[in-house]
Structures are given as structure tokens and as C-alpha cells.
Coordinates of C-alpha atoms and ligand atoms in Angstrom, one line a residue:
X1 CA -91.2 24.9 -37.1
X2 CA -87.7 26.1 -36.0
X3 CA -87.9 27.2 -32.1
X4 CA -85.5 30.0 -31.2
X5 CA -85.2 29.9 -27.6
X6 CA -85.4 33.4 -26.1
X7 CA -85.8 31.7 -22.3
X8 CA -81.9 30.9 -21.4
X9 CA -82.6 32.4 -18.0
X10 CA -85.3 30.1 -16.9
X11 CA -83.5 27.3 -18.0
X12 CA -81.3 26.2 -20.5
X13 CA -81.3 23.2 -22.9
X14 CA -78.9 20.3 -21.7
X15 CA -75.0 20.4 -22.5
X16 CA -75.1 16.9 -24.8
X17 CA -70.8 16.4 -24.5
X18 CA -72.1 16.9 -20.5
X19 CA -74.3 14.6 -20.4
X20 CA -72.2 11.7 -22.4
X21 CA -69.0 12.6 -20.4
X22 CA -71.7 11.6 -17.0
X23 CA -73.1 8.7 -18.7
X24 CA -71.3 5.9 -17.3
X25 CA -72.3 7.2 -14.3
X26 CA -75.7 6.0 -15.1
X27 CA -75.0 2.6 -16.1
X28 CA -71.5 1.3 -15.7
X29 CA -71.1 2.8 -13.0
X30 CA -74.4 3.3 -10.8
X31 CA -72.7 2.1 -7.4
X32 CA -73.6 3.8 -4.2
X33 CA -70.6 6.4 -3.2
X34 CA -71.2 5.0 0.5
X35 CA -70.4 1.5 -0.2
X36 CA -67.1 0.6 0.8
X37 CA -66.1 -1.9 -1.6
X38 CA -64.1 -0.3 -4.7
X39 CA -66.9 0.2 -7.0
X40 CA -68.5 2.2 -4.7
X41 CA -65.0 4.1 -3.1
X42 CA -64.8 4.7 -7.4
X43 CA -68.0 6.4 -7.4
X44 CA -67.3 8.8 -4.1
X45 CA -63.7 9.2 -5.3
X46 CA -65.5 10.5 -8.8
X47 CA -67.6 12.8 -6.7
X48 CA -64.7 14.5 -4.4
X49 CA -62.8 15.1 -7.6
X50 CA -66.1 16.7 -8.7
X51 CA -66.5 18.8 -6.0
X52 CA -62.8 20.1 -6.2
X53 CA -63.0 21.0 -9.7
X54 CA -66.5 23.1 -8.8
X55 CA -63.8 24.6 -6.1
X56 CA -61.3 25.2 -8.3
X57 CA -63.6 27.1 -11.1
X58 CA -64.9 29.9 -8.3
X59 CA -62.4 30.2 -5.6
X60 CA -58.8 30.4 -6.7
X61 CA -57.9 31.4 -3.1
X62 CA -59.4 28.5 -1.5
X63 CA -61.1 29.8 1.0
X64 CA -64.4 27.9 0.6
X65 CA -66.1 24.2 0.7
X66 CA -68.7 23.1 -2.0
X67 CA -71.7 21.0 -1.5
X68 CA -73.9 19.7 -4.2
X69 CA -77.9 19.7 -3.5
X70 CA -80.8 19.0 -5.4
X71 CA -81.1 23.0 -6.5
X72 CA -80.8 26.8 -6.3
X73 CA -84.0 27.1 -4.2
X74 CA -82.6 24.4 -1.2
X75 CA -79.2 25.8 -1.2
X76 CA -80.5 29.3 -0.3
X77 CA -83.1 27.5 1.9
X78 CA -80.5 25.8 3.8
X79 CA -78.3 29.6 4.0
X80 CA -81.4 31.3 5.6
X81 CA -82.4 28.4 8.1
X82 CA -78.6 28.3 9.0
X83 CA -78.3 32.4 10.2
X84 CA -81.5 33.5 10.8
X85 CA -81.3 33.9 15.0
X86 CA -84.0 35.3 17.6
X87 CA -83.7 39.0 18.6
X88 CA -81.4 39.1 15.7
X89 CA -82.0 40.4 12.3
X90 CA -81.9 39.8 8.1
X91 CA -81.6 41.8 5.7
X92 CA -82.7 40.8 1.8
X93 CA -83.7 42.9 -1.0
X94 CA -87.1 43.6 -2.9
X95 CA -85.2 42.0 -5.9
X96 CA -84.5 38.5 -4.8
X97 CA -85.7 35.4 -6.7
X98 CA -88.6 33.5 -4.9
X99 CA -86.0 31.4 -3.5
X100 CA -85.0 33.5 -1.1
X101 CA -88.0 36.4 -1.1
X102 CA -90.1 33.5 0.1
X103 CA -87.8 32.6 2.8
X104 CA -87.3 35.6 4.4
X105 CA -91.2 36.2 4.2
X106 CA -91.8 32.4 5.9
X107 CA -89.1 33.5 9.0
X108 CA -90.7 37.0 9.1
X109 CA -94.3 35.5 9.8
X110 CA -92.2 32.9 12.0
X111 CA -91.6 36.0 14.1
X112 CA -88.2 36.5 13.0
X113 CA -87.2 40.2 12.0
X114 CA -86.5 40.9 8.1
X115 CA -85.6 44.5 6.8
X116 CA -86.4 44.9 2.8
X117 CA -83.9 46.8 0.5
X118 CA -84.9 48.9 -2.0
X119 CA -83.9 48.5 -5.3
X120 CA -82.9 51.5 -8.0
X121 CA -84.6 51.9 -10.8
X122 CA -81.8 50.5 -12.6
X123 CA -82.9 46.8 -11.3
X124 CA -79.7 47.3 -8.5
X125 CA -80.3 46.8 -4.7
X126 CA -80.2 50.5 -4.1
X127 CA -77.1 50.1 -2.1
X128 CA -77.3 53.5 0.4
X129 CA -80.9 51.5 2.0
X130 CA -79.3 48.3 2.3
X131 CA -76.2 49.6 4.4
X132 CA -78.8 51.8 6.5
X133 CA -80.7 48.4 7.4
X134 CA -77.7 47.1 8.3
X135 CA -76.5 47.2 12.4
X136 CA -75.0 45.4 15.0
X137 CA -78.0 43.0 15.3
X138 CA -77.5 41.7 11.5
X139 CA -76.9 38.3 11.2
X140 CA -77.6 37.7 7.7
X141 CA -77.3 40.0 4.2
X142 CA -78.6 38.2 1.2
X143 CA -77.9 39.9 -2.2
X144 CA -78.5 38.2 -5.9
X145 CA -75.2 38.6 -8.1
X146 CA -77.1 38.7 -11.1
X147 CA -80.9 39.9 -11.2
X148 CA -83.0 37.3 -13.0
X149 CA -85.7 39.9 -14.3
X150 CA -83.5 42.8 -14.9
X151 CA -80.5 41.7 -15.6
X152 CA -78.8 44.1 -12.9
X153 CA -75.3 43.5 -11.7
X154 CA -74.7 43.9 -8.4
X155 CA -71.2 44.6 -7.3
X156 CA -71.3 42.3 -4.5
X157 CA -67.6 42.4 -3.9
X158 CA -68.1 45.7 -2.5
X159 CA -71.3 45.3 -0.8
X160 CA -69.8 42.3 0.5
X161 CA -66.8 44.9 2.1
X162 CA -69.0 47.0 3.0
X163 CA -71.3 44.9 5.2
X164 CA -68.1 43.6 6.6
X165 CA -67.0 47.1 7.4
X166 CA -70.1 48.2 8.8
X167 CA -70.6 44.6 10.9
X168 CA -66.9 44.2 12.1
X169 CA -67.9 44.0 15.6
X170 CA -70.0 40.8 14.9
X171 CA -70.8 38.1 13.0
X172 CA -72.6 38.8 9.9
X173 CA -72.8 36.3 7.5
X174 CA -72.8 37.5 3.7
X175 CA -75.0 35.6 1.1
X176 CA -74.9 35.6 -2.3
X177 CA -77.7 34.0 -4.9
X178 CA -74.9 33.3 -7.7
X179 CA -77.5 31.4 -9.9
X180 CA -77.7 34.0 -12.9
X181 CA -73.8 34.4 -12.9
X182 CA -72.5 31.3 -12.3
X183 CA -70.2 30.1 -15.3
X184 CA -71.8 32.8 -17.1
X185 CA -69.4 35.7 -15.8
X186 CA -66.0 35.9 -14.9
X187 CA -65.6 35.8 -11.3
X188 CA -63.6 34.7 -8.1
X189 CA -65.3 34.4 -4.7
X190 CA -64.2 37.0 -2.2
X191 CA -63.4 36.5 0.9
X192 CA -65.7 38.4 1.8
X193 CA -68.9 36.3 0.9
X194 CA -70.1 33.7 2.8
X195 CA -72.2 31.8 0.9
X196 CA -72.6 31.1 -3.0
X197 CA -75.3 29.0 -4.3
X198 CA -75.6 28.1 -7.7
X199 CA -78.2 25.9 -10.1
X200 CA -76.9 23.6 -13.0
X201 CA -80.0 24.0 -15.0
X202 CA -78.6 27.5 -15.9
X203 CA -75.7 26.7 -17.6
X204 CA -76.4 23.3 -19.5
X205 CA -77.0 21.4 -16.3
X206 CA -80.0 19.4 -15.6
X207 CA -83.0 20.8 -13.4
X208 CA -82.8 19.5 -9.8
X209 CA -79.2 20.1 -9.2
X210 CA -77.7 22.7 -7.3
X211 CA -74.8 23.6 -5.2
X212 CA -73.6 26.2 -2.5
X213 CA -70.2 27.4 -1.8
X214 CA -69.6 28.3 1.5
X215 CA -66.8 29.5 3.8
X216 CA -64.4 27.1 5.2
X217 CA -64.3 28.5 9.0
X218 CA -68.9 28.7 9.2
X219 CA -70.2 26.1 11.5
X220 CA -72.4 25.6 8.4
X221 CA -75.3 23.0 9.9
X222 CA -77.5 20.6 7.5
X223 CA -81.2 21.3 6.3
X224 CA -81.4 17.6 5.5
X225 CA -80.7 14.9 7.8
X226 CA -80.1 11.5 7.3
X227 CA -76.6 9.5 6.0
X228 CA -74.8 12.3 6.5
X229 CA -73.7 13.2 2.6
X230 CA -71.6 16.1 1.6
X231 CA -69.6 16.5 4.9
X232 CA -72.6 15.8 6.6
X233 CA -74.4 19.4 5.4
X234 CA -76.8 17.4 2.8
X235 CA -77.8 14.0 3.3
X236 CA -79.7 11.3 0.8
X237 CA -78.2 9.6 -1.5
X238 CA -76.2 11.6 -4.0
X239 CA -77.4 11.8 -7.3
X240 CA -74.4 11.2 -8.9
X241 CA -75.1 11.3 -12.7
X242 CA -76.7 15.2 -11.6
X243 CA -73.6 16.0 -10.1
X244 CA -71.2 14.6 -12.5
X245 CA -73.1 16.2 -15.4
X246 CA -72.9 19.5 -13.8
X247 CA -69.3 19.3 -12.6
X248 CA -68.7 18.7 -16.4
X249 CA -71.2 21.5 -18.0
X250 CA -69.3 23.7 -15.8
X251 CA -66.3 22.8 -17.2
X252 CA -67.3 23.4 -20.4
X253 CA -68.8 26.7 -20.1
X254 CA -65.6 27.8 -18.0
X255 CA -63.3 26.4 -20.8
X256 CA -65.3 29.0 -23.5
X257 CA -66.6 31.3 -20.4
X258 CA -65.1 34.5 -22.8
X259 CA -66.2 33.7 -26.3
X260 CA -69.8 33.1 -24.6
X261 CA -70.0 36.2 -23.2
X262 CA -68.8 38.1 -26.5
X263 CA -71.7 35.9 -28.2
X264 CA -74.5 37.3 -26.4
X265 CA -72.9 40.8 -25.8
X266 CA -73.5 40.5 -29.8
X267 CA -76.8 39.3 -29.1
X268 CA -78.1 41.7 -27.2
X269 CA -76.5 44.7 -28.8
X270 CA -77.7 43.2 -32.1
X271 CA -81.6 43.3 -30.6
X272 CA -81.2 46.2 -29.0
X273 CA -80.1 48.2 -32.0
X274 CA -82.7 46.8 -34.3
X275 CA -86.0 46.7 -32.4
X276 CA -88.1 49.3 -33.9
X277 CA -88.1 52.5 -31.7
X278 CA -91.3 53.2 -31.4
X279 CA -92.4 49.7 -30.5
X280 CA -90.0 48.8 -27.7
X281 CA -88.2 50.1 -25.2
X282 CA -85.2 48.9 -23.9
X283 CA -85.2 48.8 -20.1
X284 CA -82.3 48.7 -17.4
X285 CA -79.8 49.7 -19.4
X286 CA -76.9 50.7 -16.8
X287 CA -74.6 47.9 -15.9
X288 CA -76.6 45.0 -17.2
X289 CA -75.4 41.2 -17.9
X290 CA -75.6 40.8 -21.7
X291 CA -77.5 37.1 -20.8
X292 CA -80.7 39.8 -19.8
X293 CA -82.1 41.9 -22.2
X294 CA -85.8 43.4 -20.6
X295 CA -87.5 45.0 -23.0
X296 CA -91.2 46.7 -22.7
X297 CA -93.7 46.9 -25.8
X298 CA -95.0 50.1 -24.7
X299 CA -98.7 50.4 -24.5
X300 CA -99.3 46.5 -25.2
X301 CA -99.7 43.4 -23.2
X302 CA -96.6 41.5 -22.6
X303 CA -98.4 38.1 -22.7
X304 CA -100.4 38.8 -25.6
X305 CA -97.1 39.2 -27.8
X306 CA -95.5 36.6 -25.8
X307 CA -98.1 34.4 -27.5
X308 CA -98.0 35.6 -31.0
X309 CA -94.2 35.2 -30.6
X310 CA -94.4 31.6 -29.6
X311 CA -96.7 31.0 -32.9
X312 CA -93.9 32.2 -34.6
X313 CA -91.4 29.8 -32.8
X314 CA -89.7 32.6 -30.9
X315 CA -90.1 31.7 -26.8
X316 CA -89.4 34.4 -24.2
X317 CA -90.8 35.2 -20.9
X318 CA -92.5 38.2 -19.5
X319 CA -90.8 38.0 -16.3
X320 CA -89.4 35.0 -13.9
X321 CA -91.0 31.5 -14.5
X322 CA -90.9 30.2 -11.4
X323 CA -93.4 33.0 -9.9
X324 CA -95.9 32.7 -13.1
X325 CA -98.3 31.0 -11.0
X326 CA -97.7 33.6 -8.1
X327 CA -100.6 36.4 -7.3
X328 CA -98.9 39.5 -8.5
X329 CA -100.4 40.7 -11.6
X330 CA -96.9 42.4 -12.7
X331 CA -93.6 41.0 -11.6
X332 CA -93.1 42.2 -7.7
X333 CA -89.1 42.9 -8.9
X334 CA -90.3 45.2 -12.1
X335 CA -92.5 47.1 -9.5
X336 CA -89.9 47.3 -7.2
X337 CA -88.0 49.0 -10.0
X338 CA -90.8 52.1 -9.9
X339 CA -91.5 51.5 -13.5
X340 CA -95.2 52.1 -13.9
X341 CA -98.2 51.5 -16.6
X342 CA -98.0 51.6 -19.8
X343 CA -94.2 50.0 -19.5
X344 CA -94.7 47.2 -17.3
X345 CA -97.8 45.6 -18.8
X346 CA -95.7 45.5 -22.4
X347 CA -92.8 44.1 -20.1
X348 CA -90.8 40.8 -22.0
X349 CA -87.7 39.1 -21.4
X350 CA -85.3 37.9 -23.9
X351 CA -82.6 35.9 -22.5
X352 CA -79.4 34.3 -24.0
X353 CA -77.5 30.9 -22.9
X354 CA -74.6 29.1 -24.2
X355 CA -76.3 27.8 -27.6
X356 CA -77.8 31.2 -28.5
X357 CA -76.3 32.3 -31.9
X358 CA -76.6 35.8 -33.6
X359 CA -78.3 34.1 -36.5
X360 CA -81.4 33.3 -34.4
X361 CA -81.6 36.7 -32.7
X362 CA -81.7 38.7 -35.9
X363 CA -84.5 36.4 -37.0
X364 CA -86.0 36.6 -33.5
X365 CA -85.8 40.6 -33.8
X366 CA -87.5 40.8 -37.0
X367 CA -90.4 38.7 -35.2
X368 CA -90.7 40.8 -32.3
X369 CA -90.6 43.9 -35.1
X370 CA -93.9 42.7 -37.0
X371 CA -95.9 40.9 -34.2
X372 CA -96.1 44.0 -32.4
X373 CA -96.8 45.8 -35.3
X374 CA -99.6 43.5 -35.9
X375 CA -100.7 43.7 -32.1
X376 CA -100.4 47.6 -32.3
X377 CA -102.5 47.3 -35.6
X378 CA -105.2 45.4 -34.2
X379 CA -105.4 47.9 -30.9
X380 CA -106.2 51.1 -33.3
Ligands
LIG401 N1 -82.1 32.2 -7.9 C1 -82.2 32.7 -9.1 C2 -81.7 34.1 -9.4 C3 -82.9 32.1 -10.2 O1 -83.0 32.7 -11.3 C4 -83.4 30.8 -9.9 C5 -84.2 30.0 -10.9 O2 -84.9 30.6 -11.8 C6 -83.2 30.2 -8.6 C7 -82.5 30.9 -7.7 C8 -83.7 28.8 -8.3 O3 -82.9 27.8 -8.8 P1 -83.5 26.3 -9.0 O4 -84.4 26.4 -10.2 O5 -82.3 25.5 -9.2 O6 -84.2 26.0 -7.8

């Protein structure tokens, strides 16, 4: 049976011409970048020009560093065990991946103070809470570019200027959870963020490798200790073939980063004009990334279709993978987005990577059309 892969935002299928370009990385050249004789000094040389090129894709203005880590979860591990400070306070948002929820939840029962943002019901951090949360004891404001569930966009440039604004007197540092818009979006880091983490397993990558951009001037300090690695900020080993193959996904998605995003903009709009009305609704409409589309089969069960959808080849989510095995019984972000029973139980996620073609989505829309007819059929 054909699979069409509806799932891009959990993770995406490996970039092949990545993964050949790292190859010799594997083999050939498998050499510790620490050694010092020139096999080695090859490998590490490899790695800095690596590292540059990451630089080189998000921050034209060269304000930043870029360390490579084993994920999306460490690097904003390492941000919020960096700046969270006694008598001090964080501020994070009811919409943040698990990644960074969980954090702020571990230093909060660690006696540390975290203030929640709201978010709209448009999936945005409602931005008016976040600023009032803000004040002179703020050390740390972590906002997701891209909202994993909804799809939301927030303009972090200008929350970015306006924590900056509001926390001129002190240092605040700004974080940004870039994993949903990494090479997926075109962007530039601001000065005005602090830190940028990213994931490779987004974008054609492979799972376990990861990366955070951060400002050149932070006393940044390491989560991991040991050989001292990456500037000293991420010790063990490298694993070099993960990196390279990253670096070089990266590159490829950045060389086609505008056809890509017309392709799933087609996508979507394509799904979103041609799911029966009176089946789904389309949800979190207003500045949305065209990699997201959240739909809800009103008055059904999200997993139940979910199911009949993957009998017919079509995978999807009903909300963020990594928290399937968490005790919520809807997603904690969909609820934070007020939308109630009998939208949320029908709620599904479609989402769209680099090898998503309109050919596959039409088919895919047909068999979201007739299994929830069927479902809906059944239920009367
Ligand atoms: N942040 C967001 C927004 C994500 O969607 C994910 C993964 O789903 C992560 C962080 C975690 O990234 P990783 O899987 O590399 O740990």
C-alpha cells in the first residue's frame, strides 16, 4: 500500500543526497575531530566549516555562535538551566512544546518562579499577558517561533523588541524554540534573540541531532561536561556523520527554501478547500505556517479516524507526538487555545515537509472525505 505521510511535523523522512554527501564521514573518514594528527584536524576542520555554514544560513549579521547537540529538547534544556536565577523570574507560554513546558515546570517545583502566558485562540502567545508578566525581575522569556500543534506564527521579532524595551534596565535573556521554522521559513536572527534552538529531524535531518544559536557576547555555560566540545558549551564526542548530515539537509532545504514553501502553501490550500464542510473544520486560520494545517472532525473522535486513515495509508497525528504518552486526555496547547467539546475530541493534524507533493494531498483529502463519512455513518 502507498503511505502518504501527513506527519512532517513530527518528523520528517531522511534527506537521501544528505545523507550520501555525510557518508564518508561514516567510513572514510570516521576519525576523532580531537585527535591531532591530520585525519583527525580533517574531521574537526569539516565540522567548523559545518558550523559556519549553519551560521551563515540564519544570521547574516553575524551576531551569533552555533553549537551542535544531540537535539531540540537538550538545546532548550541547556537555555533554561543557563538563565533560570534565584529571586529571579521566567516567563514561558501555555503553548510551548514539552521541551520547554517541562522545563519550566521541573525549575518551578525546584522553587524557581515561572509566570505562564496565555495564548489566543488563534494558537499565538496572546502577546498583551506575556508583556504584563514581564518586569525587572525577568531573567528569561521563552517563545516558540512556530507552534507545533497549531501552526501559529509568532512574530518573535517584535516580541523579541518588545521584551527588550520593557527589560532595558536588565538583563533579560530572549529564547526562541526555532524547531518548526527552521529552514522551513525565511528568516534572519534578530539581534534581539538570544537563543535559537533548532532539530535536524525536522527538515530531512536524522533524529538525535540538534543545534542552538546563541548570542556571541552570553556567558553561555555547558549542560554537559566532559572534553570540552563545541567551544566547551557541549562535551562528548561529536557525532560527526549527525552533524555533517544536517549541515548538508540544511543546505538543501535553504537552496529550495521558496519553492517549498509555495508547495505546501498548495497543500494546504488544496485540503482546505476540498474537505467536505460539514465534516471538518478548519482551525487556526489567522497567520498560520502552511507546514500546519489543524483540522477538527466535528463531533467525532480524532483517533478513531486517525486509525481508519492509517488503514488507508494516509498517516497524521491528532496532536504533538512526543506528549502521546502524556496524561492529558486532549492536547494541553489545543486547550489552551479555549476550543472546547465537540471540536477538540475530532481534533487531527495534517502536516507537510519537504517531500510532500499536491498529488498525495488530493488523494489524502478524498480519504479524510469518505472515512469520516463512514465514521459519521456508523455513529447515527
Ligand atoms: N520544539 C518543538 C516545537 C518541536 O516540535 C519538537 C519536536 O517535536 C522539539 C522542540 C523537540 O525536538 P527534538 O525531537 O529534536 O528533541
Amino acid at each position: 500500500m502507498q503511505i502518504i505521510y501527513l506527519d512532517n511535523a513530527a518528523t520528517t523522512i531522511p534527506d537521501s543526497k544528505a545523507t550520501e554527501q555525510a557518508m564518508e564521514f561514516i567510513q572514510d573518514k570516521f576519525y576523532n575531530p580531537s585527535a591531532i594528527y591530520r585525519q583527525g584536524i580533517f574531521v574537526h576542520t569539516a565540522l567548523d566549516n559545518a558550523r559556519e555554514g549553519m551560521l551563515q544560513f540564519l544570521d547574516a549579521n553575524r551576531t551569533h555562535n552555533f553549537i551542535f547537540t544531540s537535539c531540540g529538547t537538550e538545546s532548550n534544556n541547556q537555555v533554561f538551566q543557563f538563565a533560570v536565577k534565584s529571586n529571579k523570574n521566567i516567563v514561558v507560554n501555555l503553548g510551548e512544546h514539552p521541551s520547554v513546558y517541562n522545563i519550566a515546570k521541573h525549575l518551578e517545583q525546584k522553587g524557581y518562579e515561572v509566570r505562564y502566558a496565555k495564548l489566543a485562540r488563534s494558537g499565538a502567545v496572546d502577546l498583551e499577558h506575556l508583556l504584563s508578566l514581564v518586569d525587572d525581575k525577568t531573567t528569561l522569556v521563552s517563545v516558540m517561533h512556530i507552534n507545533n500543534e497549531t501552526g501559529a506564527i509568532n512574530n518573535i521579532d517584535r516580541i523579541a523588541h518588545l521584551v527588550r524595551d520593557k527589560t532595558k534596565n536588565h538583563r533579560c535573556y530572549v529564547h526562541v524554540d526555532g524547531v518548526q521554522a527552521f529552514a522551513k521559513i525565511t528568516y534572519n536572527l534578530s539581534e534581539n534573540i538570544d537563543f535559537y534552538t533548532v532539530s535536524a529531524h525536522k527538515i530531512g535531518g536524522l533524529k538525535g541531532v540538534g543545534g542552538t544559536y546563541y548570542k556571541k557576547n552570553i556567558p553561555f555555560t555547558p549542560f554537559i561536561y566532559g572534553g570540552g566540545q563545541e567551544m566547551g558549551l557541549r562535551s562528548g564526542t561529536e557525532n560527526v556523520f549527525g552533524n555533517m548530515q544536517f549541515f548538508y539537509a540544511t543546505s538543501n532545504r535553504m537552496a529550495n527554501l521558496k519553492q517549498c514553501w509555495q508547495n505546501v502553501v498548495d497543500c494546504k490550500s488544496y485540503i482546505q478547500e476540498y474537505l467536505e464542510k460539514e465534516l471538518f473544520k478548519i482551525l487556526y486560520v489567522q497567520n498560520n505556517s502552511p507546514y500546519i494545517l489543524t483540522i477538527s472532525a466535528v463531533g467525532l473522535r480524532g483517533e478513531v479516524l486517525l486509525h481508519m486513515l492509517e488503514e488507508e495509508g494516509v498517516l497524521c497525528s491528532t496532536g504533538s507526538a512526543c506528549s502521546s504518552n502524556a496524561k492529558y486526555k486532549y492536547s494541553r496547547i489545543i486547550q489552551a487555545t479555549s476550543l472546547k467539546n465537540p471540536e477538540i475530541e475530532g481534533v487531527l493534524r495534517l502536516s507537510f515537509g519537504y517531500k510532500t507533493t499536491l498529488a498525495e494531498c488530493k488523494q489524502a483529502t478524498e480519504k479524510l472525505n469518505s472515512c469520516a463519512k463512514k465514521l459519521k455513518a456508523k455513529l447515527l
